[in-house]
PDB file of C-alpha atoms in Angstrom:
ATOM      1  CA  UNK A   1      14.403   3.164 -24.984  1.00 72.00           C
ATOM      2  CA  UNK A   2      13.469   3.400 -22.636  1.00 81.00           C
ATOM      3  CA  UNK A   3      15.258   3.013 -18.773  1.00 91.00           C
ATOM      4  CA  UNK A   4      15.070   1.266 -16.378  1.00 94.00           C
ATOM      5  CA  UNK A   5      15.612   1.313 -12.785  1.00 96.00           C
ATOM      6  CA  UNK A   6      16.162  -1.886 -10.245  1.00 96.00           C
ATOM      7  CA  UNK A   7      15.388  -0.527  -6.695  1.00 96.00           C
ATOM      8  CA  UNK A   8      15.834  -3.378  -4.170  1.00 95.00           C
ATOM      9  CA  UNK A   9      15.572  -2.630  -0.325  1.00 93.00           C
ATOM     10  CA  UNK A  10      17.157  -4.171   1.550  1.00 91.00           C
ATOM     11  CA  UNK A  11      18.460  -4.959   5.261  1.00 90.00           C
ATOM     12  CA  UNK A  12      21.060  -7.488   6.673  1.00 88.00           C
ATOM     13  CA  UNK A  13      20.863 -10.313   2.971  1.00 90.00           C
ATOM     14  CA  UNK A  14      24.195 -10.220   2.615  1.00 89.00           C
ATOM     15  CA  UNK A  15      23.557 -14.616   2.152  1.00 88.00           C
ATOM     16  CA  UNK A  16      20.953 -13.321  -0.856  1.00 90.00           C
ATOM     17  CA  UNK A  17      22.103 -10.536  -2.163  1.00 93.00           C
ATOM     18  CA  UNK A  18      25.629 -10.858  -5.068  1.00 94.00           C
ATOM     19  CA  UNK A  19      22.584 -13.424  -6.729  1.00 93.00           C
ATOM     20  CA  UNK A  20      19.422 -11.035  -6.445  1.00 94.00           C
ATOM     21  CA  UNK A  21      21.440  -9.103  -8.091  1.00 96.00           C
ATOM     22  CA  UNK A  22      22.973 -10.868 -10.879  1.00 96.00           C
ATOM     23  CA  UNK A  23      19.640 -12.310 -11.753  1.00 96.00           C
ATOM     24  CA  UNK A  24      18.498  -9.084 -12.364  1.00 97.00           C
ATOM     25  CA  UNK A  25      21.058  -7.990 -13.847  1.00 96.00           C
ATOM     26  CA  UNK A  26      20.876 -11.897 -16.643  1.00 96.00           C
ATOM     27  CA  UNK A  27      16.946 -11.111 -16.824  1.00 96.00           C
ATOM     28  CA  UNK A  28      17.485  -6.987 -17.278  1.00 96.00           C
ATOM     29  CA  UNK A  29      20.970  -6.663 -18.759  1.00 95.00           C
ATOM     30  CA  UNK A  30      20.180  -2.437 -20.068  1.00 94.00           C
ATOM     31  CA  UNK A  31      18.643  -1.838 -16.208  1.00 96.00           C
ATOM     32  CA  UNK A  32      21.067  -0.267 -13.728  1.00 96.00           C
ATOM     33  CA  UNK A  33      20.531  -2.071 -10.053  1.00 97.00           C
ATOM     34  CA  UNK A  34      20.395  -0.025  -7.095  1.00 97.00           C
ATOM     35  CA  UNK A  35      20.441  -1.755  -3.522  1.00 96.00           C
ATOM     36  CA  UNK A  36      19.166   0.644  -1.172  1.00 95.00           C
ATOM     37  CA  UNK A  37      20.915  -0.762   2.397  1.00 94.00           C
ATOM     38  CA  UNK A  38      19.222   0.233   5.137  1.00 91.00           C
ATOM     39  CA  UNK A  39      21.143   0.218   7.638  1.00 88.00           C
ATOM     40  CA  UNK A  40      22.360  -3.261   7.209  1.00 91.00           C
ATOM     41  CA  UNK A  41      25.086  -5.093  10.172  1.00 91.00           C
ATOM     42  CA  UNK A  42      26.478  -7.342   7.949  1.00 91.00           C
ATOM     43  CA  UNK A  43      28.383  -6.828   4.747  1.00 93.00           C
ATOM     44  CA  UNK A  44      25.532  -6.978   2.253  1.00 93.00           C
ATOM     45  CA  UNK A  45      26.268  -2.958   1.130  1.00 94.00           C
ATOM     46  CA  UNK A  46      29.832  -4.407  -0.025  1.00 95.00           C
ATOM     47  CA  UNK A  47      28.821  -7.774  -1.626  1.00 95.00           C
ATOM     48  CA  UNK A  48      25.860  -6.088  -2.935  1.00 95.00           C
ATOM     49  CA  UNK A  49      28.900  -3.145  -4.566  1.00 95.00           C
ATOM     50  CA  UNK A  50      30.923  -6.475  -5.348  1.00 95.00           C
ATOM     51  CA  UNK A  51      28.250  -7.952  -7.585  1.00 94.00           C
ATOM     52  CA  UNK A  52      28.130  -4.830 -10.139  1.00 94.00           C
ATOM     53  CA  UNK A  53      25.174  -3.393  -8.401  1.00 95.00           C
ATOM     54  CA  UNK A  54      25.054   1.432  -7.386  1.00 96.00           C
ATOM     55  CA  UNK A  55      24.977   1.595  -4.102  1.00 96.00           C
ATOM     56  CA  UNK A  56      23.133   4.021  -1.280  1.00 95.00           C
ATOM     57  CA  UNK A  57      22.946   3.499   2.045  1.00 92.00           C
ATOM     58  CA  UNK A  58      19.629   4.608   3.875  1.00 91.00           C
ATOM     59  CA  UNK A  59      20.108   5.189   7.757  1.00 91.00           C
ATOM     60  CA  UNK A  60      16.585   5.236   8.495  1.00 90.00           C
ATOM     61  CA  UNK A  61      15.428   1.335   9.560  1.00 88.00           C
ATOM     62  CA  UNK A  62      12.351   0.535   7.897  1.00 87.00           C
ATOM     63  CA  UNK A  63      11.464  -0.070   4.108  1.00 88.00           C
ATOM     64  CA  UNK A  64       9.041   1.769   3.711  1.00 87.00           C
ATOM     65  CA  UNK A  65      12.296   5.533   4.254  1.00 90.00           C
ATOM     66  CA  UNK A  66      14.733   2.711   1.601  1.00 91.00           C
ATOM     67  CA  UNK A  67      11.827   2.983  -1.201  1.00 92.00           C
ATOM     68  CA  UNK A  68      11.283   6.866  -0.282  1.00 90.00           C
ATOM     69  CA  UNK A  69      14.818   7.781  -0.141  1.00 91.00           C
ATOM     70  CA  UNK A  70      15.078   5.408  -3.620  1.00 93.00           C
ATOM     71  CA  UNK A  71      12.013   7.080  -5.140  1.00 92.00           C
ATOM     72  CA  UNK A  72      13.532  10.400  -4.142  1.00 91.00           C
ATOM     73  CA  UNK A  73      16.792   9.383  -5.844  1.00 93.00           C
ATOM     74  CA  UNK A  74      16.932   7.763  -9.356  1.00 94.00           C
ATOM     75  CA  UNK A  75      15.711   8.673 -12.383  1.00 93.00           C
ATOM     76  CA  UNK A  76      13.678   6.184 -15.324  1.00 94.00           C
ATOM     77  CA  UNK A  77      10.687   5.279 -16.678  1.00 93.00           C
ATOM     78  CA  UNK A  78      10.503   2.326 -15.830  1.00 95.00           C
ATOM     79  CA  UNK A  79      10.951   1.236 -11.830  1.00 97.00           C
ATOM     80  CA  UNK A  80      11.114  -2.718 -10.938  1.00 97.00           C
ATOM     81  CA  UNK A  81      11.143  -2.901  -7.368  1.00 96.00           C
ATOM     82  CA  UNK A  82      11.922  -6.479  -6.011  1.00 95.00           C
ATOM     83  CA  UNK A  83      13.489  -7.347  -1.961  1.00 92.00           C
ATOM     84  CA  UNK A  84      16.823  -8.584  -1.495  1.00 90.00           C
ATOM     85  CA  UNK A  85      16.469 -11.767   0.221  1.00 88.00           C
ATOM     86  CA  UNK A  86      15.513 -13.904  -3.715  1.00 88.00           C
ATOM     87  CA  UNK A  87      12.063 -14.475  -2.891  1.00 89.00           C
ATOM     88  CA  UNK A  88      11.322 -12.916  -6.183  1.00 93.00           C
ATOM     89  CA  UNK A  89      11.848 -13.502  -9.165  1.00 93.00           C
ATOM     90  CA  UNK A  90      13.731 -11.588 -11.924  1.00 95.00           C
ATOM     91  CA  UNK A  91      12.568 -13.554 -14.998  1.00 95.00           C
ATOM     92  CA  UNK A  92       9.499 -12.166 -15.031  1.00 95.00           C
ATOM     93  CA  UNK A  93      10.343  -8.611 -14.923  1.00 96.00           C
ATOM     94  CA  UNK A  94      10.669  -8.207 -19.061  1.00 96.00           C
ATOM     95  CA  UNK A  95       7.521  -9.630 -19.260  1.00 96.00           C
ATOM     96  CA  UNK A  96       5.748  -7.272 -16.882  1.00 96.00           C
ATOM     97  CA  UNK A  97       7.547  -4.206 -18.076  1.00 95.00           C
ATOM     98  CA  UNK A  98       6.527  -5.272 -21.407  1.00 94.00           C
ATOM     99  CA  UNK A  99       3.138  -5.727 -19.885  1.00 95.00           C
ATOM    100  CA  UNK A 100       3.133  -1.567 -18.487  1.00 94.00           C
ATOM    101  CA  UNK A 101       4.551  -0.668 -21.580  1.00 92.00           C
ATOM    102  CA  UNK A 102       1.915  -2.418 -24.024  1.00 91.00           C
ATOM    103  CA  UNK A 103      -1.043  -1.311 -20.848  1.00 85.00           C
ATOM    104  CA  UNK A 104      -0.017   1.668 -21.615  1.00 89.00           C
ATOM    105  CA  UNK A 105      -0.522   0.831 -17.119  1.00 93.00           C
ATOM    106  CA  UNK A 106       1.381   2.486 -14.366  1.00 94.00           C
ATOM    107  CA  UNK A 107       1.826  -0.543 -11.700  1.00 96.00           C
ATOM    108  CA  UNK A 108       2.157  -4.549 -12.828  1.00 96.00           C
ATOM    109  CA  UNK A 109       2.180  -6.017  -9.641  1.00 96.00           C
ATOM    110  CA  UNK A 110       3.240  -9.499  -8.776  1.00 94.00           C
ATOM    111  CA  UNK A 111       1.016 -11.528  -7.300  1.00 92.00           C
ATOM    112  CA  UNK A 112       2.955 -14.503  -6.054  1.00 89.00           C
ATOM    113  CA  UNK A 113       2.478 -18.053  -6.375  1.00 85.00           C
ATOM    114  CA  UNK A 114       4.609 -20.775  -4.119  1.00 69.00           C
ATOM    115  CA  UNK A 115       4.510 -24.294  -3.982  1.00 63.00           C
ATOM    116  CA  UNK A 116       6.842 -24.969  -1.104  1.00 58.00           C
ATOM    117  CA  UNK A 117       4.894 -24.024   1.694  1.00 56.00           C
ATOM    118  CA  UNK A 118       8.121 -23.132   3.567  1.00 52.00           C
ATOM    119  CA  UNK A 119       8.297 -20.693   1.561  1.00 50.00           C
ATOM    120  CA  UNK A 120       5.430 -17.752   2.671  1.00 54.00           C
ATOM    121  CA  UNK A 121       4.056 -19.297   6.080  1.00 59.00           C
ATOM    122  CA  UNK A 122       0.749 -19.988   7.025  1.00 58.00           C
ATOM    123  CA  UNK A 123      -0.297 -16.795   9.168  1.00 59.00           C
ATOM    124  CA  UNK A 124       1.113 -14.614   6.373  1.00 64.00           C
ATOM    125  CA  UNK A 125      -0.776 -16.137   3.578  1.00 72.00           C
ATOM    126  CA  UNK A 126      -4.520 -15.720   5.577  1.00 78.00           C
ATOM    127  CA  UNK A 127      -3.371 -12.344   6.538  1.00 76.00           C
ATOM    128  CA  UNK A 128      -2.862 -11.176   3.149  1.00 77.00           C
ATOM    129  CA  UNK A 129      -5.635 -12.657   1.565  1.00 84.00           C
ATOM    130  CA  UNK A 130      -8.043 -10.763   4.862  1.00 84.00           C
ATOM    131  CA  UNK A 131      -6.161  -7.688   3.938  1.00 84.00           C
ATOM    132  CA  UNK A 132      -6.587  -7.940   0.196  1.00 86.00           C
ATOM    133  CA  UNK A 133     -10.091  -9.040   0.789  1.00 88.00           C
ATOM    134  CA  UNK A 134     -10.551  -5.742   3.283  1.00 87.00           C
ATOM    135  CA  UNK A 135      -8.474  -3.371   1.015  1.00 86.00           C
ATOM    136  CA  UNK A 136     -10.821  -5.008  -2.110  1.00 87.00           C
ATOM    137  CA  UNK A 137     -14.320  -4.371  -0.440  1.00 85.00           C
ATOM    138  CA  UNK A 138     -13.055  -0.801   1.139  1.00 84.00           C
ATOM    139  CA  UNK A 139     -11.276   0.458  -2.085  1.00 83.00           C
ATOM    140  CA  UNK A 140     -13.385  -1.011  -4.869  1.00 82.00           C
ATOM    141  CA  UNK A 141     -10.352  -2.151  -6.543  1.00 84.00           C
ATOM    142  CA  UNK A 142      -9.319  -5.621  -8.121  1.00 86.00           C
ATOM    143  CA  UNK A 143      -6.145  -6.071  -6.796  1.00 90.00           C
ATOM    144  CA  UNK A 144      -5.554  -9.814  -5.381  1.00 90.00           C
ATOM    145  CA  UNK A 145      -1.598  -9.130  -3.411  1.00 90.00           C
ATOM    146  CA  UNK A 146      -1.942  -6.336  -2.619  1.00 88.00           C
ATOM    147  CA  UNK A 147       1.731  -6.959  -0.180  1.00 87.00           C
ATOM    148  CA  UNK A 148       3.482  -7.812  -3.142  1.00 90.00           C
ATOM    149  CA  UNK A 149       6.864  -6.628  -3.086  1.00 91.00           C
ATOM    150  CA  UNK A 150       7.270  -7.370  -6.867  1.00 95.00           C
ATOM    151  CA  UNK A 151       6.428  -4.370  -8.570  1.00 96.00           C
ATOM    152  CA  UNK A 152       6.287  -2.822 -11.954  1.00 97.00           C
ATOM    153  CA  UNK A 153       5.560   1.581 -12.507  1.00 96.00           C
ATOM    154  CA  UNK A 154       6.334   3.919 -14.835  1.00 94.00           C
ATOM    155  CA  UNK A 155       7.777   7.107 -13.750  1.00 93.00           C
ATOM    156  CA  UNK A 156       4.914   8.938 -13.440  1.00 92.00           C
ATOM    157  CA  UNK A 157       3.181   6.532 -10.295  1.00 93.00           C
ATOM    158  CA  UNK A 158       6.120   6.897  -8.816  1.00 92.00           C
ATOM    159  CA  UNK A 159       7.355  10.634  -8.658  1.00 89.00           C
ATOM    160  CA  UNK A 160       3.698  11.472  -8.285  1.00 87.00           C
ATOM    161  CA  UNK A 161       3.317   8.663  -5.208  1.00 84.00           C
ATOM    162  CA  UNK A 162       3.191  11.349  -1.640  1.00 79.00           C
ATOM    163  CA  UNK A 163       4.356   8.261   0.360  1.00 70.00           C
ATOM    164  CA  UNK A 164       4.166   8.540   3.956  1.00 68.00           C
ATOM    165  CA  UNK A 165       4.931   4.745   5.577  1.00 63.00           C
ATOM    166  CA  UNK A 166       8.068   4.250   7.419  1.00 65.00           C
ATOM    167  CA  UNK A 167       8.028  -0.042   7.604  1.00 64.00           C
ATOM    168  CA  UNK A 168       5.974  -2.760   5.449  1.00 64.00           C
ATOM    169  CA  UNK A 169       3.326  -0.611   5.199  1.00 79.00           C
ATOM    170  CA  UNK A 170       4.779   0.864   1.832  1.00 85.00           C
ATOM    171  CA  UNK A 171       3.372  -1.835  -0.205  1.00 88.00           C
ATOM    172  CA  UNK A 172      -0.554  -1.191   0.951  1.00 86.00           C
ATOM    173  CA  UNK A 173       0.262   2.719   0.253  1.00 87.00           C
ATOM    174  CA  UNK A 174       1.127   2.025  -3.297  1.00 90.00           C
ATOM    175  CA  UNK A 175      -2.606  -0.214  -3.481  1.00 90.00           C
ATOM    176  CA  UNK A 176      -4.365   3.228  -1.577  1.00 87.00           C
ATOM    177  CA  UNK A 177      -2.121   5.184  -4.476  1.00 88.00           C
ATOM    178  CA  UNK A 178      -3.221   3.150  -7.465  1.00 90.00           C
ATOM    179  CA  UNK A 179      -7.012   2.483  -6.647  1.00 88.00           C
ATOM    180  CA  UNK A 180      -7.406   6.513  -5.261  1.00 85.00           C
ATOM    181  CA  UNK A 181      -6.770   7.725  -8.187  1.00 87.00           C
ATOM    182  CA  UNK A 182      -7.826   4.333 -10.379  1.00 89.00           C
ATOM    183  CA  UNK A 183      -4.811   3.924 -12.089  1.00 92.00           C
ATOM    184  CA  UNK A 184      -4.185   2.131 -15.246  1.00 93.00           C
ATOM    185  CA  UNK A 185      -2.837  -1.609 -13.397  1.00 95.00           C
ATOM    186  CA  UNK A 186      -1.917  -4.947 -13.992  1.00 95.00           C
ATOM    187  CA  UNK A 187      -0.665  -8.535 -12.156  1.00 95.00           C
ATOM    188  CA  UNK A 188       1.255 -11.304 -12.983  1.00 94.00           C
ATOM    189  CA  UNK A 189       1.450 -14.731 -11.215  1.00 93.00           C
ATOM    190  CA  UNK A 190       4.962 -14.658 -10.391  1.00 93.00           C
ATOM    191  CA  UNK A 191       7.435 -17.935  -8.864  1.00 91.00           C
ATOM    192  CA  UNK A 192       7.592 -17.111  -5.190  1.00 89.00           C
ATOM    193  CA  UNK A 193      10.430 -19.289  -3.378  1.00 83.00           C
ATOM    194  CA  UNK A 194      11.664 -20.227  -0.315  1.00 73.00           C
ATOM    195  CA  UNK A 195      14.516 -17.721   1.500  1.00 61.00           C
ATOM    196  CA  UNK A 196      18.056 -18.892   0.931  1.00 59.00           C
ATOM    197  CA  UNK A 197      19.574 -20.558   4.136  1.00 53.00           C
ATOM    198  CA  UNK A 198      21.235 -17.551   6.597  1.00 53.00           C
ATOM    199  CA  UNK A 199      17.353 -15.801   5.424  1.00 53.00           C
ATOM    200  CA  UNK A 200      14.631 -15.183   7.819  1.00 57.00           C
ATOM    201  CA  UNK A 201      11.368 -12.641   7.409  1.00 56.00           C
ATOM    202  CA  UNK A 202      11.797  -9.075   8.918  1.00 56.00           C
ATOM    203  CA  UNK A 203       7.433  -9.130   8.090  1.00 59.00           C
ATOM    204  CA  UNK A 204       6.621  -8.934  12.508  1.00 61.00           C
ATOM    205  CA  UNK A 205       2.837 -10.539  12.103  1.00 60.00           C
ATOM    206  CA  UNK A 206       1.174  -8.822  14.439  1.00 64.00           C
ATOM    207  CA  UNK A 207       2.790  -6.029  15.657  1.00 70.00           C
ATOM    208  CA  UNK A 208       3.864  -4.795  11.410  1.00 64.00           C
ATOM    209  CA  UNK A 209       0.048  -6.789  10.466  1.00 70.00           C
ATOM    210  CA  UNK A 210      -1.904  -4.161  13.212  1.00 78.00           C
ATOM    211  CA  UNK A 211       0.283  -1.378  11.606  1.00 76.00           C
ATOM    212  CA  UNK A 212      -1.059  -2.240   8.468  1.00 77.00           C
ATOM    213  CA  UNK A 213      -4.383  -2.144   9.498  1.00 80.00           C
ATOM    214  CA  UNK A 214      -4.024   1.128  10.893  1.00 81.00           C
ATOM    215  CA  UNK A 215      -2.413   2.764   7.799  1.00 78.00           C
ATOM    216  CA  UNK A 216      -5.637   1.048   5.847  1.00 80.00           C
ATOM    217  CA  UNK A 217      -8.006   3.179   8.172  1.00 84.00           C
ATOM    218  CA  UNK A 218      -6.064   6.200   8.582  1.00 80.00           C
ATOM    219  CA  UNK A 219      -6.026   5.923   4.558  1.00 77.00           C
ATOM    220  CA  UNK A 220      -9.933   6.293   4.534  1.00 81.00           C
ATOM    221  CA  UNK A 221     -10.045   9.073   7.010  1.00 84.00           C
ATOM    222  CA  UNK A 222      -8.134  10.497   4.499  1.00 81.00           C
ATOM    223  CA  UNK A 223      -9.196   9.917   1.305  1.00 79.00           C
ATOM    224  CA  UNK A 224     -13.330   8.535   1.888  1.00 85.00           C
ATOM    225  CA  UNK A 225     -13.707  10.732   5.219  1.00 89.00           C
ATOM    226  CA  UNK A 226     -17.547  10.704   3.495  1.00 88.00           C
ATOM    227  CA  UNK A 227     -17.671   6.753   4.304  1.00 87.00           C
ATOM    228  CA  UNK A 228     -16.527   6.773   8.114  1.00 90.00           C
ATOM    229  CA  UNK A 229     -17.938  10.113   8.974  1.00 93.00           C
ATOM    230  CA  UNK A 230     -21.345   9.120   7.738  1.00 93.00           C
ATOM    231  CA  UNK A 231     -20.748   4.964   8.843  1.00 93.00           C
ATOM    232  CA  UNK A 232     -19.704   6.955  12.968  1.00 94.00           C
ATOM    233  CA  UNK A 233     -22.874   9.261  12.089  1.00 95.00           C
ATOM    234  CA  UNK A 234     -25.428   6.398  11.454  1.00 95.00           C
ATOM    235  CA  UNK A 235     -24.155   4.034  14.615  1.00 95.00           C
ATOM    236  CA  UNK A 236     -25.086   7.404  16.354  1.00 95.00           C
ATOM    237  CA  UNK A 237     -28.749   7.238  14.379  1.00 95.00           C
ATOM    238  CA  UNK A 238     -29.354   4.041  15.071  1.00 96.00           C
ATOM    239  CA  UNK A 239     -27.980   3.774  18.787  1.00 95.00           C
ATOM    240  CA  UNK A 240     -30.130   7.684  19.642  1.00 93.00           C
ATOM    241  CA  UNK A 241     -33.132   6.289  18.021  1.00 94.00           C
ATOM    242  CA  UNK A 242     -32.576   2.807  20.346  1.00 94.00           C
ATOM    243  CA  UNK A 243     -32.535   4.698  23.293  1.00 93.00           C
ATOM    244  CA  UNK A 244     -35.526   7.550  22.512  1.00 92.00           C
ATOM    245  CA  UNK A 245     -38.328   4.865  21.328  1.00 92.00           C
ATOM    246  CA  UNK A 246     -39.353   3.525  24.479  1.00 90.00           C
ATOM    247  CA  UNK A 247     -39.305   6.659  25.890  1.00 89.00           C
ATOM    248  CA  UNK A 248     -41.091   9.141  23.525  1.00 90.00           C
ATOM    249  CA  UNK A 249     -43.531   6.189  23.669  1.00 90.00           C
ATOM    250  CA  UNK A 250     -43.899   5.718  27.117  1.00 88.00           C
ATOM    251  CA  UNK A 251     -44.467   9.784  26.746  1.00 83.00           C
ATOM    252  CA  UNK A 252     -47.372   9.412  24.395  1.00 86.00           C
ATOM    253  CA  UNK A 253     -48.938   6.759  26.766  1.00 88.00           C
ATOM    254  CA  UNK A 254     -48.527   8.195  29.983  1.00 87.00           C
ATOM    255  CA  UNK A 255     -47.491  12.106  29.086  1.00 82.00           C
ATOM    256  CA  UNK A 256     -44.733  11.848  31.340  1.00 81.00           C
ATOM    257  CA  UNK A 257     -41.208  11.679  30.742  1.00 79.00           C
ATOM    258  CA  UNK A 258     -39.790   9.323  33.644  1.00 82.00           C
ATOM    259  CA  UNK A 259     -35.882   8.079  32.230  1.00 83.00           C
ATOM    260  CA  UNK A 260     -35.196  12.635  31.340  1.00 85.00           C
ATOM    261  CA  UNK A 261     -31.508  11.365  31.514  1.00 88.00           C
ATOM    262  CA  UNK A 262     -31.375   8.413  28.719  1.00 90.00           C
ATOM    263  CA  UNK A 263     -33.653  11.274  26.797  1.00 89.00           C
ATOM    264  CA  UNK A 264     -30.707  12.915  27.034  1.00 92.00           C
ATOM    265  CA  UNK A 265     -28.928  10.930  26.148  1.00 94.00           C
ATOM    266  CA  UNK A 266     -30.795  10.059  23.232  1.00 93.00           C
ATOM    267  CA  UNK A 267     -30.650  13.707  22.256  1.00 93.00           C
ATOM    268  CA  UNK A 268     -26.945  14.032  21.930  1.00 95.00           C
ATOM    269  CA  UNK A 269     -26.341  11.411  20.303  1.00 95.00           C
ATOM    270  CA  UNK A 270     -29.099  12.343  17.613  1.00 95.00           C
ATOM    271  CA  UNK A 271     -27.153  15.863  17.640  1.00 96.00           C
ATOM    272  CA  UNK A 272     -23.636  13.894  17.283  1.00 95.00           C
ATOM    273  CA  UNK A 273     -25.183  11.971  14.499  1.00 95.00           C
ATOM    274  CA  UNK A 274     -25.974  15.237  12.460  1.00 95.00           C
ATOM    275  CA  UNK A 275     -22.314  17.048  13.090  1.00 96.00           C
ATOM    276  CA  UNK A 276     -20.713  14.008  11.864  1.00 94.00           C
ATOM    277  CA  UNK A 277     -22.453  13.756   8.391  1.00 94.00           C
ATOM    278  CA  UNK A 278     -21.445  17.587   8.221  1.00 94.00           C
ATOM    279  CA  UNK A 279     -18.121  17.096   8.877  1.00 94.00           C
ATOM    280  CA  UNK A 280     -17.884  14.464   6.499  1.00 92.00           C
ATOM    281  CA  UNK A 281     -19.704  16.592   3.692  1.00 92.00           C
ATOM    282  CA  UNK A 282     -16.666  19.064   4.151  1.00 93.00           C
ATOM    283  CA  UNK A 283     -14.135  16.963   4.912  1.00 91.00           C
ATOM    284  CA  UNK A 284     -14.990  15.036   1.673  1.00 89.00           C
ATOM    285  CA  UNK A 285     -14.942  17.976  -0.496  1.00 88.00           C
ATOM    286  CA  UNK A 286     -11.935  18.625   1.004  1.00 86.00           C
ATOM    287  CA  UNK A 287     -10.238  14.836   0.386  1.00 84.00           C
ATOM    288  CA  UNK A 288     -11.388  15.516  -3.567  1.00 84.00           C
ATOM    289  CA  UNK A 289     -10.297  18.694  -4.094  1.00 81.00           C
ATOM    290  CA  UNK A 290      -7.058  16.795  -3.021  1.00 82.00           C
ATOM    291  CA  UNK A 291      -7.402  13.437  -4.968  1.00 80.00           C
ATOM    292  CA  UNK A 292      -7.735  15.995  -8.310  1.00 82.00           C
ATOM    293  CA  UNK A 293      -4.802  18.177  -7.140  1.00 83.00           C
ATOM    294  CA  UNK A 294      -2.351  14.415  -6.805  1.00 80.00           C
ATOM    295  CA  UNK A 295      -4.196  13.821 -10.160  1.00 82.00           C
ATOM    296  CA  UNK A 296      -3.249  16.356 -12.411  1.00 83.00           C
ATOM    297  CA  UNK A 297       0.656  16.284 -11.329  1.00 81.00           C
ATOM    298  CA  UNK A 298       0.393  12.404 -11.820  1.00 84.00           C
ATOM    299  CA  UNK A 299      -1.241  13.542 -15.539  1.00 84.00           C
ATOM    300  CA  UNK A 300       2.424  16.030 -15.521  1.00 83.00           C
ATOM    301  CA  UNK A 301       4.043  12.953 -16.879  1.00 80.00           C
ATOM    302  CA  UNK A 302       4.276  11.626 -19.604  1.00 78.00           C
ATOM    303  CA  UNK A 303       3.801   7.513 -19.688  1.00 76.00           C
ATOM    304  CA  UNK A 304       5.824   4.372 -20.761  1.00 70.00           C
ATOM    305  CA  UNK A 305       6.939   4.071 -24.553  1.00 64.00           C
ATOM    306  CA  UNK A 306       5.231   1.378 -25.503  1.00 61.00           C
ATOM    307  CA  UNK A 307       8.207   0.123 -27.430  1.00 55.00           C
ATOM    308  CA  UNK A 308       9.355  -3.806 -26.456  1.00 52.00           C
ATOM    309  CA  UNK A 309      12.020  -4.795 -23.811  1.00 48.00           C
ATOM    310  CA  UNK A 310      15.229  -6.186 -25.421  1.00 46.00           C
TER     311      UNK A 310
END
């Protein structure tokens, strides 16, 4: 029987953590429940321990740091990740796990479906849709909710995942890892509830949104440099041609080059475009090598068993 670990990264969730632990114990009675307390200043750790969870501490603030520690420490065949604020539906976990095993898949994402407008702020809904659309376009992926914190993952996904984010960009990294390696994934619609009284969202709309956007661009530079440098090269060619054409036409008509500085700038832009093209080609070859290395690391781990979860 496949071993299951529920990983709950949390910070200052004393009001909700006991019910979250209890709900996952009811949904997955054979699973080990791990709460990674991310330097909370309230009684989160003590309450989680009393509720029956295995509590471990990550002193460096940031959800990504807590998840990194959990993925390094916890050994299981299947991992369930959910926030400790009580917004995710634990009852959906067995269905997500069975889907993972029957695939077999490496990642099942719980797509958030909310009925209460207080559960999911309009700004966050719009931001998530925009980021998901941009992600699908840039990474040729099918994910509709790349920032969902409710995920079921195989061991080979977790142990081959080169986590680098320290904050809420962690979900973006997971989606990118799956998209770049073309891993088998699926999405399941799950209920998304409002936070309980006394619980506040740790997501900062603008600053965390900017960090997510920067992280997405960094992924493009690291993993699809040909696209990024090719776009810059094409822009340089366009600008260089726009500047050079009038100068060349004037030279052909008069035999003079009165705007010599413009010609120098146009030539510089065209040379830069050539350099950017070759840099992109070289880095793209290197990115392909690293992608193949990651793929080999992933393939070293066996896929999940397809036995049903009780």
